[in-house]
Amino acid sequence: MSQPGDITGEVARRVLVPFGTRPEIIKLAPVVRALRADGHHVVTIDTGQHFSSNMSSEIASALGLSVDVTEVLSSERDDRLGQIHASATRLVREYQPDVVLALGDTDTVPAYVLAARRNSVPFAHLEAGLRSFNERSVEELNRRVASAGSSIHFAPTERSRSFLLREGISSERVFVVGNSAIDSLVASGLGRVPLDERKGVLVTAHRPTNVDDPSRLRRLTTLINELSQQVGPVLFPVHPRTERQLELAGADARLSKDVTRCAPLDYFEFIDHLRHARLVVTDSGGIQEEAAYFGVPVVILRGSTPRWEGVENGSAVLVALAHDDGVSDALAAATRLTTVDSQSQVAALMCPYGDGTTGQQVANILSSSTSDVLLTLLEPDYTNGARPW
Ligand code: UDP
């Protein structure tokens, strides 16, 4: 998959790997494992972005990601980005890595790209080039900030590579390596389940746009109640943010007794439920990739997604809860995706997000002396009259 240039020479680098949230841990664990196996000196940092242990430290230990530095933020949520950036600056100066490697689009990413570059340390971005084109999305901004500051872009798919090239990123800096979410699934040993052993609907929702807005939260609970009536038994592991909002909403957004609601599940338990489901209804990003791996169709509770591959191959359908029609649209999509024909069509699709070798590809690329030039931050010299355009 990874393409530009030949991979030559073996270099052991000092790599600083920060992570702040559940999906970053799940996706970085196999990358860190491959880097360490190839002799790189990796320092992992829990940036403290997530407050509850079942969303961070418990997952890290379940996935075998040893944490070298654990930062604790004050409970002042409004200043979270500032706090992560201050800690990033201190840690980049202390460890003087050859490269900072971060994944995705949470606050950890812009905090570390700015801290790295302001200290003349190159930055490499995993899951690069995802674009939802949603101007209201902070994650989209974070992705673009990461792209602006990256020396190496590890794009999961050709589609994400094409978005980066369209923005003027030079092609020799972009490597298509798949998404390391798939490495973790392959490592789990869990595969696709025969269609007749699948049942029910797995629901997750935690995007502020869906759960912080009372009307959308009401639509979400109406939809979940209807899914359990019309499509099949619903399991709803509730994200802490959603839990808080449901409590605040009270009777305005009540789930029916037929819906099985639980705390966030352990990763392996979660993916086992996912592969046994007939349908996933979610606003999560990572779950779209995991559902594609297991051949389970998805109703994406958003008007846009940075993961277009599932929408393009027909395994995922976009439905926003911005209007009341969203509930009936989502139910119609859920009904369509759970017919026998749709189930077998989606089960026959290849996963477009990777093949489980992302961590090793990243380690190979960083091991290569060819990457030296990509990781050198050059001051240009146009005094000879040459121009960059
Ligand atoms: N996940 C989990 N337990 C749960 C729900 C999700 O372990 O109860 C995992 C899931 O398998 C996926 C990741 O959490 O790998 C997705 O995280 P989230 O939805 O919080 O973030 P996003 O991917 O949207 O950034």
mmCIF file of C-alpha atoms and ligand atoms in Angstrom:
data_model
loop_
_atom_site.group_PDB
_atom_site.id
_atom_site.type_symbol
_atom_site.label_atom_id
_atom_site.label_comp_id
_atom_site.label_asym_id
_atom_site.label_seq_id
_atom_site.Cartn_x
_atom_site.Cartn_y
_atom_site.Cartn_z
ATOM 1 C CA MET A 1 0.000 0.000 0.000
ATOM 2 C CA SER A 2 2.529 2.646 1.127
ATOM 3 C CA GLN A 3 4.057 4.067 -1.986
ATOM 4 C CA PRO A 4 6.418 7.044 -2.449
ATOM 5 C CA GLY A 5 10.087 6.155 -2.890
ATOM 6 C CA ASP A 6 11.880 2.978 -1.946
ATOM 7 C CA ILE A 7 12.268 2.107 1.687
ATOM 8 C CA THR A 8 15.998 1.919 2.336
ATOM 9 C CA GLY A 9 18.290 1.704 5.349
ATOM 10 C CA GLU A 10 17.440 1.092 8.976
ATOM 11 C CA VAL A 11 17.238 4.022 11.371
ATOM 12 C CA ALA A 12 16.118 3.842 15.000
ATOM 13 C CA ARG A 13 14.292 7.042 15.899
ATOM 14 C CA ARG A 14 13.122 8.608 19.125
ATOM 15 C CA VAL A 15 9.373 8.862 18.674
ATOM 16 C CA LEU A 16 7.021 10.714 21.001
ATOM 17 C CA VAL A 17 3.495 9.294 20.777
ATOM 18 C CA PRO A 18 0.774 11.264 22.572
ATOM 19 C CA PHE A 19 -2.809 10.042 22.830
ATOM 20 C CA GLY A 20 -5.832 11.419 24.596
ATOM 21 C CA THR A 21 -8.901 9.334 23.911
ATOM 22 C CA ARG A 22 -10.245 5.815 23.537
ATOM 23 C CA PRO A 23 -9.993 5.571 19.725
ATOM 24 C CA GLU A 24 -6.421 6.888 19.739
ATOM 25 C CA ILE A 25 -5.385 4.163 22.195
ATOM 26 C CA ILE A 26 -7.100 1.459 20.158
ATOM 27 C CA LYS A 27 -5.446 2.640 16.939
ATOM 28 C CA LEU A 28 -2.024 3.556 18.324
ATOM 29 C CA ALA A 29 -1.438 0.339 20.305
ATOM 30 C CA PRO A 30 -0.494 -1.718 17.199
ATOM 31 C CA VAL A 31 1.623 1.118 15.775
ATOM 32 C CA VAL A 32 3.599 1.507 19.003
ATOM 33 C CA ARG A 33 4.043 -2.277 19.150
ATOM 34 C CA ALA A 34 5.477 -2.358 15.607
ATOM 35 C CA LEU A 35 7.730 0.666 16.237
ATOM 36 C CA ARG A 36 9.161 -0.881 19.395
ATOM 37 C CA ALA A 37 9.651 -4.260 17.698
ATOM 38 C CA ASP A 38 11.660 -2.502 14.980
ATOM 39 C CA GLY A 39 13.969 -0.904 17.552
ATOM 40 C CA HIS A 40 12.556 2.632 17.689
ATOM 41 C CA HIS A 41 12.642 4.360 21.081
ATOM 42 C CA VAL A 42 9.030 5.218 21.753
ATOM 43 C CA VAL A 43 7.767 7.378 24.602
ATOM 44 C CA THR A 44 3.979 7.187 24.989
ATOM 45 C CA ILE A 45 2.068 9.991 26.668
ATOM 46 C CA ASP A 46 -1.463 9.876 28.010
ATOM 47 C CA THR A 47 -2.265 13.569 27.558
ATOM 48 C CA GLY A 48 -5.054 13.428 30.157
ATOM 49 C CA GLN A 49 -7.720 14.478 27.654
ATOM 50 C CA HIS A 50 -10.202 11.826 28.808
ATOM 51 C CA PHE A 51 -11.263 11.904 32.430
ATOM 52 C CA SER A 52 -12.802 8.463 32.994
ATOM 53 C CA SER A 53 -10.584 5.403 33.266
ATOM 54 C CA ASN A 54 -12.922 3.125 31.268
ATOM 55 C CA MET A 55 -12.339 5.532 28.361
ATOM 56 C CA SER A 56 -8.514 5.527 28.586
ATOM 57 C CA SER A 57 -6.255 3.675 31.047
ATOM 58 C CA GLU A 58 -8.336 0.489 31.174
ATOM 59 C CA ILE A 59 -8.373 0.306 27.378
ATOM 60 C CA ALA A 60 -4.630 0.961 27.187
ATOM 61 C CA SER A 61 -3.880 -1.965 29.463
ATOM 62 C CA ALA A 62 -6.379 -4.239 27.685
ATOM 63 C CA LEU A 63 -4.626 -3.493 24.393
ATOM 64 C CA GLY A 64 -1.123 -3.839 25.822
ATOM 65 C CA LEU A 65 -0.189 -0.187 25.309
ATOM 66 C CA SER A 66 2.266 0.671 28.073
ATOM 67 C CA VAL A 67 2.051 4.301 29.081
ATOM 68 C CA ASP A 68 5.349 6.055 29.888
ATOM 69 C CA VAL A 69 4.031 9.464 30.925
ATOM 70 C CA THR A 70 0.591 10.218 32.341
ATOM 71 C CA GLU A 71 -0.457 13.845 32.415
ATOM 72 C CA VAL A 72 -3.285 14.991 34.642
ATOM 73 C CA LEU A 73 -5.241 18.055 33.602
ATOM 74 C CA SER A 74 -7.135 20.303 35.956
ATOM 75 C CA SER A 75 -10.883 19.816 35.762
ATOM 76 C CA GLU A 76 -11.232 23.164 33.938
ATOM 77 C CA ARG A 77 -12.675 21.706 30.707
ATOM 78 C CA ASP A 78 -12.827 25.023 28.837
ATOM 79 C CA ASP A 79 -9.060 25.335 28.950
ATOM 80 C CA ARG A 80 -8.346 21.738 27.960
ATOM 81 C CA LEU A 81 -6.589 22.557 24.686
ATOM 82 C CA GLY A 82 -4.402 25.144 26.408
ATOM 83 C CA GLN A 83 -3.467 22.716 29.154
ATOM 84 C CA ILE A 84 -2.598 19.925 26.716
ATOM 85 C CA HIS A 85 -0.513 22.359 24.676
ATOM 86 C CA ALA A 86 1.398 23.567 27.756
ATOM 87 C CA SER A 87 2.146 20.000 28.775
ATOM 88 C CA ALA A 88 3.070 19.084 25.164
ATOM 89 C CA THR A 89 5.568 21.949 24.999
ATOM 90 C CA ARG A 90 7.197 20.851 28.249
ATOM 91 C CA LEU A 91 7.385 17.189 27.175
ATOM 92 C CA VAL A 92 8.689 17.886 23.663
ATOM 93 C CA ARG A 93 11.486 20.002 25.198
ATOM 94 C CA GLU A 94 12.244 17.378 27.815
ATOM 95 C CA TYR A 95 12.384 14.351 25.491
ATOM 96 C CA GLN A 96 13.774 16.055 22.346
ATOM 97 C CA PRO A 97 12.312 13.381 20.029
ATOM 98 C CA ASP A 98 13.247 12.955 16.360
ATOM 99 C CA VAL A 99 9.550 12.990 15.513
ATOM 100 C CA VAL A 100 6.176 13.391 17.221
ATOM 101 C CA LEU A 101 3.632 10.897 15.893
ATOM 102 C CA ALA A 102 -0.059 11.505 16.653
ATOM 103 C CA LEU A 103 -3.299 10.130 15.264
ATOM 104 C CA GLY A 104 -6.609 11.569 14.210
ATOM 105 C CA ASP A 105 -8.376 14.753 15.136
ATOM 106 C CA THR A 106 -8.801 15.304 18.872
ATOM 107 C CA ASP A 107 -7.404 18.292 20.823
ATOM 108 C CA THR A 108 -4.229 16.287 21.433
ATOM 109 C CA VAL A 109 -3.348 16.597 17.743
ATOM 110 C CA PRO A 110 -3.222 20.405 17.259
ATOM 111 C CA ALA A 111 -1.681 20.775 20.747
ATOM 112 C CA TYR A 112 1.190 18.461 19.822
ATOM 113 C CA VAL A 113 1.705 19.585 16.242
ATOM 114 C CA LEU A 114 2.163 23.191 17.440
ATOM 115 C CA ALA A 115 4.388 22.144 20.359
ATOM 116 C CA ALA A 116 6.534 19.991 18.052
ATOM 117 C CA ARG A 117 6.970 22.515 15.269
ATOM 118 C CA ARG A 118 7.612 25.449 17.592
ATOM 119 C CA ASN A 119 10.469 23.402 19.004
ATOM 120 C CA SER A 120 11.772 22.468 15.531
ATOM 121 C CA VAL A 121 10.676 18.845 15.874
ATOM 122 C CA PRO A 122 8.952 17.307 12.827
ATOM 123 C CA PHE A 123 5.452 15.904 13.166
ATOM 124 C CA ALA A 124 3.960 12.831 11.481
ATOM 125 C CA HIS A 125 0.208 12.374 11.255
ATOM 126 C CA LEU A 126 -1.617 9.062 11.301
ATOM 127 C CA GLU A 127 -5.106 8.843 9.827
ATOM 128 C CA ALA A 128 -4.199 11.847 7.678
ATOM 129 C CA GLY A 129 -6.380 13.294 4.946
ATOM 130 C CA LEU A 130 -9.807 12.488 6.369
ATOM 131 C CA ARG A 131 -12.188 15.280 5.455
ATOM 132 C CA SER A 132 -15.862 15.717 6.372
ATOM 133 C CA PHE A 133 -16.041 19.193 4.760
ATOM 134 C CA ASN A 134 -18.084 20.245 7.771
ATOM 135 C CA GLU A 135 -17.115 23.791 8.680
ATOM 136 C CA ARG A 136 -18.722 23.467 12.110
ATOM 137 C CA SER A 137 -16.606 20.475 13.026
ATOM 138 C CA VAL A 138 -13.732 21.154 15.419
ATOM 139 C CA GLU A 139 -12.300 17.759 14.455
ATOM 140 C CA GLU A 140 -12.128 18.908 10.821
ATOM 141 C CA LEU A 141 -10.174 21.970 11.918
ATOM 142 C CA ASN A 142 -7.848 19.769 13.981
ATOM 143 C CA ARG A 143 -7.221 17.525 10.969
ATOM 144 C CA ARG A 144 -6.384 20.496 8.782
ATOM 145 C CA VAL A 145 -4.042 21.932 11.420
ATOM 146 C CA ALA A 146 -2.318 18.544 11.573
ATOM 147 C CA SER A 147 -1.953 18.445 7.789
ATOM 148 C CA ALA A 148 -0.509 21.972 7.752
ATOM 149 C CA GLY A 149 2.193 20.993 10.244
ATOM 150 C CA SER A 150 3.046 17.442 9.162
ATOM 151 C CA SER A 151 6.241 16.322 7.503
ATOM 152 C CA ILE A 152 4.856 12.824 6.852
ATOM 153 C CA HIS A 153 1.168 12.056 6.270
ATOM 154 C CA PHE A 154 0.051 8.461 6.879
ATOM 155 C CA ALA A 155 -3.217 8.353 4.935
ATOM 156 C CA PRO A 156 -5.508 5.347 5.456
ATOM 157 C CA THR A 157 -6.959 5.185 1.930
ATOM 158 C CA GLU A 158 -6.497 6.469 -1.618
ATOM 159 C CA ARG A 159 -9.479 8.756 -1.039
ATOM 160 C CA SER A 160 -7.773 10.440 1.945
ATOM 161 C CA ARG A 161 -4.537 10.683 -0.053
ATOM 162 C CA SER A 162 -6.423 12.440 -2.846
ATOM 163 C CA PHE A 163 -7.820 15.025 -0.397
ATOM 164 C CA LEU A 164 -4.294 15.817 0.806
ATOM 165 C CA LEU A 165 -2.939 16.173 -2.724
ATOM 166 C CA ARG A 166 -5.855 18.446 -3.595
ATOM 167 C CA GLU A 167 -4.777 20.708 -0.723
ATOM 168 C CA GLY A 168 -1.288 20.976 -2.173
ATOM 169 C CA ILE A 169 0.553 18.465 0.032
ATOM 170 C CA SER A 170 3.411 17.032 -1.987
ATOM 171 C CA SER A 171 2.895 13.416 -2.981
ATOM 172 C CA GLU A 172 6.269 12.175 -1.687
ATOM 173 C CA ARG A 173 5.157 13.028 1.837
ATOM 174 C CA VAL A 174 1.940 10.972 1.671
ATOM 175 C CA PHE A 175 1.929 7.215 2.341
ATOM 176 C CA VAL A 176 -1.238 5.134 2.058
ATOM 177 C CA VAL A 177 -0.944 2.647 4.915
ATOM 178 C CA GLY A 178 -4.533 1.705 5.846
ATOM 179 C CA ASN A 179 -6.043 2.443 9.235
ATOM 180 C CA SER A 180 -4.483 0.822 12.277
ATOM 181 C CA ALA A 181 -7.994 0.254 13.694
ATOM 182 C CA ILE A 182 -7.908 -2.788 11.421
ATOM 183 C CA ASP A 183 -4.581 -3.958 12.946
ATOM 184 C CA SER A 184 -6.285 -4.103 16.342
ATOM 185 C CA LEU A 185 -9.196 -6.076 14.881
ATOM 186 C CA VAL A 186 -6.886 -8.531 13.127
ATOM 187 C CA ALA A 187 -4.894 -8.921 16.358
ATOM 188 C CA SER A 188 -8.127 -9.696 18.239
ATOM 189 C CA GLY A 189 -8.564 -12.811 16.114
ATOM 190 C CA LEU A 190 -12.295 -12.066 15.785
ATOM 191 C CA GLY A 191 -13.686 -12.481 12.283
ATOM 192 C CA ARG A 192 -16.948 -12.085 10.378
ATOM 193 C CA VAL A 193 -19.977 -13.915 11.767
ATOM 194 C CA PRO A 194 -22.358 -15.932 9.510
ATOM 195 C CA LEU A 195 -25.514 -13.934 8.742
ATOM 196 C CA ASP A 196 -27.845 -16.346 10.502
ATOM 197 C CA GLU A 197 -25.940 -15.821 13.767
ATOM 198 C CA ARG A 198 -26.366 -12.041 13.695
ATOM 199 C CA LYS A 199 -29.103 -10.252 15.517
ATOM 200 C CA GLY A 200 -30.203 -6.876 16.747
ATOM 201 C CA VAL A 201 -28.915 -3.340 16.497
ATOM 202 C CA LEU A 202 -25.894 -1.827 18.238
ATOM 203 C CA VAL A 203 -26.256 1.905 18.875
ATOM 204 C CA THR A 204 -23.675 4.460 20.024
ATOM 205 C CA ALA A 205 -23.880 8.251 20.019
ATOM 206 C CA HIS A 206 -21.704 10.868 21.624
ATOM 207 C CA ARG A 207 -21.076 13.745 19.184
ATOM 208 C CA PRO A 208 -21.914 17.086 20.814
ATOM 209 C CA THR A 209 -24.040 17.967 17.765
ATOM 210 C CA ASN A 210 -26.301 14.977 18.487
ATOM 211 C CA VAL A 211 -26.367 14.810 22.267
ATOM 212 C CA ASP A 212 -25.886 18.381 23.512
ATOM 213 C CA ASP A 213 -28.801 19.788 21.516
ATOM 214 C CA PRO A 214 -32.068 18.853 23.332
ATOM 215 C CA SER A 215 -34.107 18.462 20.106
ATOM 216 C CA ARG A 216 -31.563 16.170 18.537
ATOM 217 C CA LEU A 217 -31.199 14.181 21.745
ATOM 218 C CA ARG A 218 -34.974 13.727 21.771
ATOM 219 C CA ARG A 219 -34.863 12.533 18.148
ATOM 220 C CA LEU A 220 -32.040 10.178 19.042
ATOM 221 C CA THR A 221 -33.995 8.532 21.856
ATOM 222 C CA THR A 222 -37.138 8.362 19.704
ATOM 223 C CA LEU A 223 -35.100 6.668 17.002
ATOM 224 C CA ILE A 224 -33.562 4.166 19.436
ATOM 225 C CA ASN A 225 -36.995 3.299 20.852
ATOM 226 C CA GLU A 226 -38.389 2.835 17.331
ATOM 227 C CA LEU A 227 -35.419 0.705 16.255
ATOM 228 C CA SER A 228 -36.102 -1.680 19.127
ATOM 229 C CA GLN A 229 -39.769 -1.934 18.019
ATOM 230 C CA GLN A 230 -39.269 -2.137 14.270
ATOM 231 C CA VAL A 231 -35.825 -3.607 13.575
ATOM 232 C CA GLY A 232 -34.653 -5.736 16.485
ATOM 233 C CA PRO A 233 -33.301 -5.745 20.037
ATOM 234 C CA VAL A 234 -31.115 -2.706 20.705
ATOM 235 C CA LEU A 235 -27.930 -2.615 22.758
ATOM 236 C CA PHE A 236 -26.870 0.941 23.626
ATOM 237 C CA PRO A 237 -23.522 1.380 25.444
ATOM 238 C CA VAL A 238 -23.803 4.952 26.664
ATOM 239 C CA HIS A 239 -20.826 7.322 26.407
ATOM 240 C CA PRO A 240 -20.283 9.450 29.561
ATOM 241 C CA ARG A 241 -21.167 12.649 27.705
ATOM 242 C CA THR A 242 -24.441 11.148 26.475
ATOM 243 C CA GLU A 243 -25.201 9.792 29.942
ATOM 244 C CA ARG A 244 -24.898 13.314 31.372
ATOM 245 C CA GLN A 245 -27.164 14.776 28.699
ATOM 246 C CA LEU A 246 -29.794 12.041 29.115
ATOM 247 C CA GLU A 247 -29.881 12.738 32.843
ATOM 248 C CA LEU A 248 -30.332 16.454 32.200
ATOM 249 C CA ALA A 249 -33.089 15.870 29.646
ATOM 250 C CA GLY A 250 -35.065 13.518 31.940
ATOM 251 C CA ALA A 251 -38.515 12.747 30.581
ATOM 252 C CA ASP A 252 -37.845 14.724 27.384
ATOM 253 C CA ALA A 253 -35.503 12.044 26.116
ATOM 254 C CA ARG A 254 -36.485 8.797 27.780
ATOM 255 C CA LEU A 255 -35.414 5.395 26.527
ATOM 256 C CA SER A 256 -37.972 2.616 26.513
ATOM 257 C CA LYS A 257 -37.554 -0.411 28.792
ATOM 258 C CA ASP A 258 -37.015 -2.571 25.708
ATOM 259 C CA VAL A 259 -33.688 -0.893 24.991
ATOM 260 C CA THR A 260 -30.707 -2.530 26.704
ATOM 261 C CA ARG A 261 -28.600 0.320 27.944
ATOM 262 C CA CYS A 262 -25.175 -0.146 29.556
ATOM 263 C CA ALA A 263 -21.942 1.655 30.424
ATOM 264 C CA PRO A 264 -19.218 1.804 27.727
ATOM 265 C CA LEU A 265 -18.047 -1.735 27.065
ATOM 266 C CA ASP A 266 -14.567 -3.110 27.199
ATOM 267 C CA TYR A 267 -13.118 -2.949 23.638
ATOM 268 C CA PHE A 268 -13.092 -6.714 23.016
ATOM 269 C CA GLU A 269 -16.609 -7.104 24.366
ATOM 270 C CA PHE A 270 -17.721 -4.182 22.211
ATOM 271 C CA ILE A 271 -16.300 -5.539 18.957
ATOM 272 C CA ASP A 272 -17.746 -8.952 19.705
ATOM 273 C CA HIS A 273 -21.211 -7.366 19.992
ATOM 274 C CA LEU A 274 -20.538 -5.366 16.848
ATOM 275 C CA ARG A 275 -19.697 -8.390 14.702
ATOM 276 C CA HIS A 276 -22.826 -10.197 15.930
ATOM 277 C CA ALA A 277 -25.120 -7.247 15.107
ATOM 278 C CA ARG A 278 -27.235 -6.964 11.949
ATOM 279 C CA LEU A 279 -26.864 -3.205 12.000
ATOM 280 C CA VAL A 280 -24.888 -0.471 13.704
ATOM 281 C CA VAL A 281 -26.392 2.963 14.238
ATOM 282 C CA THR A 282 -23.700 5.388 15.324
ATOM 283 C CA ASP A 283 -22.126 8.810 15.105
ATOM 284 C CA SER A 284 -18.685 7.379 15.925
ATOM 285 C CA GLY A 285 -15.867 7.446 13.415
ATOM 286 C CA GLY A 286 -13.880 4.389 14.457
ATOM 287 C CA ILE A 287 -16.987 2.205 14.633
ATOM 288 C CA GLN A 288 -17.620 2.862 10.923
ATOM 289 C CA GLU A 289 -14.220 1.305 10.165
ATOM 290 C CA GLU A 290 -14.810 -1.631 12.511
ATOM 291 C CA ALA A 291 -18.288 -2.332 11.104
ATOM 292 C CA ALA A 292 -16.797 -2.419 7.591
ATOM 293 C CA TYR A 293 -14.221 -4.960 8.745
ATOM 294 C CA PHE A 294 -16.960 -7.241 10.075
ATOM 295 C CA GLY A 295 -19.266 -6.658 7.072
ATOM 296 C CA VAL A 296 -21.979 -5.049 9.218
ATOM 297 C CA PRO A 297 -23.971 -2.163 7.669
ATOM 298 C CA VAL A 298 -24.051 1.240 9.354
ATOM 299 C CA VAL A 299 -26.521 4.085 9.671
ATOM 300 C CA ILE A 300 -24.254 7.075 10.342
ATOM 301 C CA LEU A 301 -26.074 9.643 12.466
ATOM 302 C CA ARG A 302 -24.481 12.616 10.745
ATOM 303 C CA GLY A 303 -24.952 14.713 7.636
ATOM 304 C CA SER A 304 -21.336 14.161 6.681
ATOM 305 C CA THR A 305 -18.475 11.817 7.496
ATOM 306 C CA PRO A 306 -14.755 11.924 6.861
ATOM 307 C CA ARG A 307 -14.987 8.205 6.055
ATOM 308 C CA TRP A 308 -16.552 8.253 2.600
ATOM 309 C CA GLU A 309 -15.443 4.769 1.586
ATOM 310 C CA GLY A 310 -18.342 3.058 3.407
ATOM 311 C CA VAL A 311 -20.862 5.488 1.933
ATOM 312 C CA GLU A 312 -19.418 4.903 -1.526
ATOM 313 C CA ASN A 313 -19.532 1.102 -1.344
ATOM 314 C CA GLY A 314 -23.111 1.135 -0.007
ATOM 315 C CA SER A 315 -22.405 -0.342 3.440
ATOM 316 C CA ALA A 316 -23.090 2.958 5.212
ATOM 317 C CA VAL A 317 -25.855 5.547 4.912
ATOM 318 C CA LEU A 318 -25.694 9.150 6.163
ATOM 319 C CA VAL A 319 -28.710 10.404 8.120
ATOM 320 C CA ALA A 320 -28.618 13.615 10.136
ATOM 321 C CA LEU A 321 -30.857 14.231 13.156
ATOM 322 C CA ALA A 322 -31.004 17.951 12.364
ATOM 323 C CA HIS A 323 -34.740 17.740 11.504
ATOM 324 C CA ASP A 324 -37.649 15.587 12.656
ATOM 325 C CA ASP A 325 -37.524 13.756 9.294
ATOM 326 C CA GLY A 326 -34.168 12.390 10.416
ATOM 327 C CA VAL A 327 -35.926 9.830 12.619
ATOM 328 C CA SER A 328 -38.031 8.373 9.799
ATOM 329 C CA ASP A 329 -35.107 8.572 7.362
ATOM 330 C CA ALA A 330 -32.908 6.660 9.784
ATOM 331 C CA LEU A 331 -35.606 4.042 10.336
ATOM 332 C CA ALA A 332 -36.071 3.628 6.577
ATOM 333 C CA ALA A 333 -32.304 3.213 6.101
ATOM 334 C CA ALA A 334 -32.166 0.737 9.012
ATOM 335 C CA THR A 335 -35.003 -1.321 7.510
ATOM 336 C CA ARG A 336 -33.362 -1.345 4.085
ATOM 337 C CA LEU A 337 -29.928 -2.321 5.417
ATOM 338 C CA THR A 338 -31.349 -5.237 7.401
ATOM 339 C CA THR A 339 -33.111 -6.973 4.503
ATOM 340 C CA VAL A 340 -31.652 -10.362 3.554
ATOM 341 C CA ASP A 341 -30.285 -8.952 0.297
ATOM 342 C CA SER A 342 -28.577 -5.958 1.887
ATOM 343 C CA GLN A 343 -27.129 -8.093 4.655
ATOM 344 C CA SER A 344 -25.499 -10.471 2.182
ATOM 345 C CA GLN A 345 -24.334 -7.654 -0.106
ATOM 346 C CA VAL A 346 -22.579 -5.838 2.737
ATOM 347 C CA ALA A 347 -21.177 -9.086 4.167
ATOM 348 C CA ALA A 348 -19.538 -9.762 0.794
ATOM 349 C CA LEU A 349 -17.708 -6.401 0.626
ATOM 350 C CA MET A 350 -13.988 -6.071 1.293
ATOM 351 C CA CYS A 351 -13.044 -3.735 4.104
ATOM 352 C CA PRO A 352 -11.884 -0.485 2.452
ATOM 353 C CA TYR A 353 -9.990 0.777 5.512
ATOM 354 C CA GLY A 354 -6.929 -1.460 5.639
ATOM 355 C CA ASP A 355 -5.591 -4.985 5.961
ATOM 356 C CA GLY A 356 -4.048 -5.055 9.442
ATOM 357 C CA THR A 357 -0.489 -4.128 8.409
ATOM 358 C CA THR A 358 -0.622 -0.382 9.122
ATOM 359 C CA GLY A 359 1.616 -0.471 12.216
ATOM 360 C CA GLN A 360 4.314 -2.422 10.396
ATOM 361 C CA GLN A 361 4.155 -0.142 7.358
ATOM 362 C CA VAL A 362 4.535 2.941 9.571
ATOM 363 C CA ALA A 363 7.492 1.353 11.384
ATOM 364 C CA ASN A 364 9.133 0.453 8.051
ATOM 365 C CA ILE A 365 8.714 3.967 6.698
ATOM 366 C CA LEU A 366 10.107 5.597 9.828
ATOM 367 C CA SER A 367 12.971 3.054 9.886
ATOM 368 C CA SER A 368 13.940 3.997 6.379
ATOM 369 C CA SER A 369 16.801 6.420 5.860
ATOM 370 C CA THR A 370 14.685 7.750 2.966
ATOM 371 C CA SER A 371 12.531 9.400 5.616
ATOM 372 C CA ASP A 372 15.511 11.452 6.899
ATOM 373 C CA VAL A 373 14.949 14.053 4.237
ATOM 374 C CA LEU A 374 11.200 14.143 4.896
ATOM 375 C CA LEU A 375 11.854 14.675 8.600
ATOM 376 C CA THR A 376 14.310 17.530 8.067
ATOM 377 C CA LEU A 377 12.749 20.942 8.540
ATOM 378 C CA LEU A 378 14.486 23.079 5.962
ATOM 379 C CA GLU A 379 14.820 26.831 5.794
ATOM 380 C CA PRO A 380 14.521 27.652 2.089
ATOM 381 C CA ASP A 381 16.891 29.964 0.283
ATOM 382 C CA TYR A 382 15.399 31.884 -2.631
ATOM 383 C CA THR A 383 18.199 34.462 -2.738
ATOM 384 C CA ASN A 384 19.268 33.074 -6.111
ATOM 385 C CA GLY A 385 16.102 34.408 -7.719
ATOM 386 C CA ALA A 386 14.261 31.046 -7.766
ATOM 387 C CA ARG A 387 10.643 31.205 -6.611
ATOM 388 C CA PRO A 388 8.513 28.552 -4.893
ATOM 389 C CA TRP A 389 5.620 28.866 -7.376
HETATM 390 N N1 UDP B 1 -15.662 1.370 21.837
HETATM 391 C C1 UDP B 1 -15.454 0.599 22.978
HETATM 392 N N2 UDP B 1 -16.503 0.461 23.857
HETATM 393 C C2 UDP B 1 -17.722 1.033 23.650
HETATM 394 C C3 UDP B 1 -17.907 1.830 22.490
HETATM 395 C C4 UDP B 1 -16.861 1.970 21.608
HETATM 396 O O1 UDP B 1 -14.367 0.055 23.185
HETATM 397 O O2 UDP B 1 -18.623 0.866 24.474
HETATM 398 C C5 UDP B 1 -14.540 1.542 20.884
HETATM 399 C C6 UDP B 1 -14.869 1.145 19.485
HETATM 400 O O3 UDP B 1 -14.610 -0.222 19.262
HETATM 401 C C7 UDP B 1 -13.966 2.052 18.664
HETATM 402 C C8 UDP B 1 -13.779 3.263 19.531
HETATM 403 O O4 UDP B 1 -14.226 2.916 20.823
HETATM 404 O O5 UDP B 1 -12.709 1.453 18.455
HETATM 405 C C9 UDP B 1 -14.549 4.440 18.986
HETATM 406 O O6 UDP B 1 -14.436 5.470 19.879
HETATM 407 P P1 UDP B 1 -15.384 6.743 19.856
HETATM 408 O O7 UDP B 1 -16.685 6.356 19.246
HETATM 409 O O8 UDP B 1 -15.363 7.270 21.248
HETATM 410 O O9 UDP B 1 -14.599 7.796 18.987
HETATM 411 P P2 UDP B 1 -14.498 8.161 17.451
HETATM 412 O O10 UDP B 1 -14.015 6.955 16.714
HETATM 413 O O11 UDP B 1 -15.819 8.648 17.013
HETATM 414 O O12 UDP B 1 -13.490 9.260 17.408
#
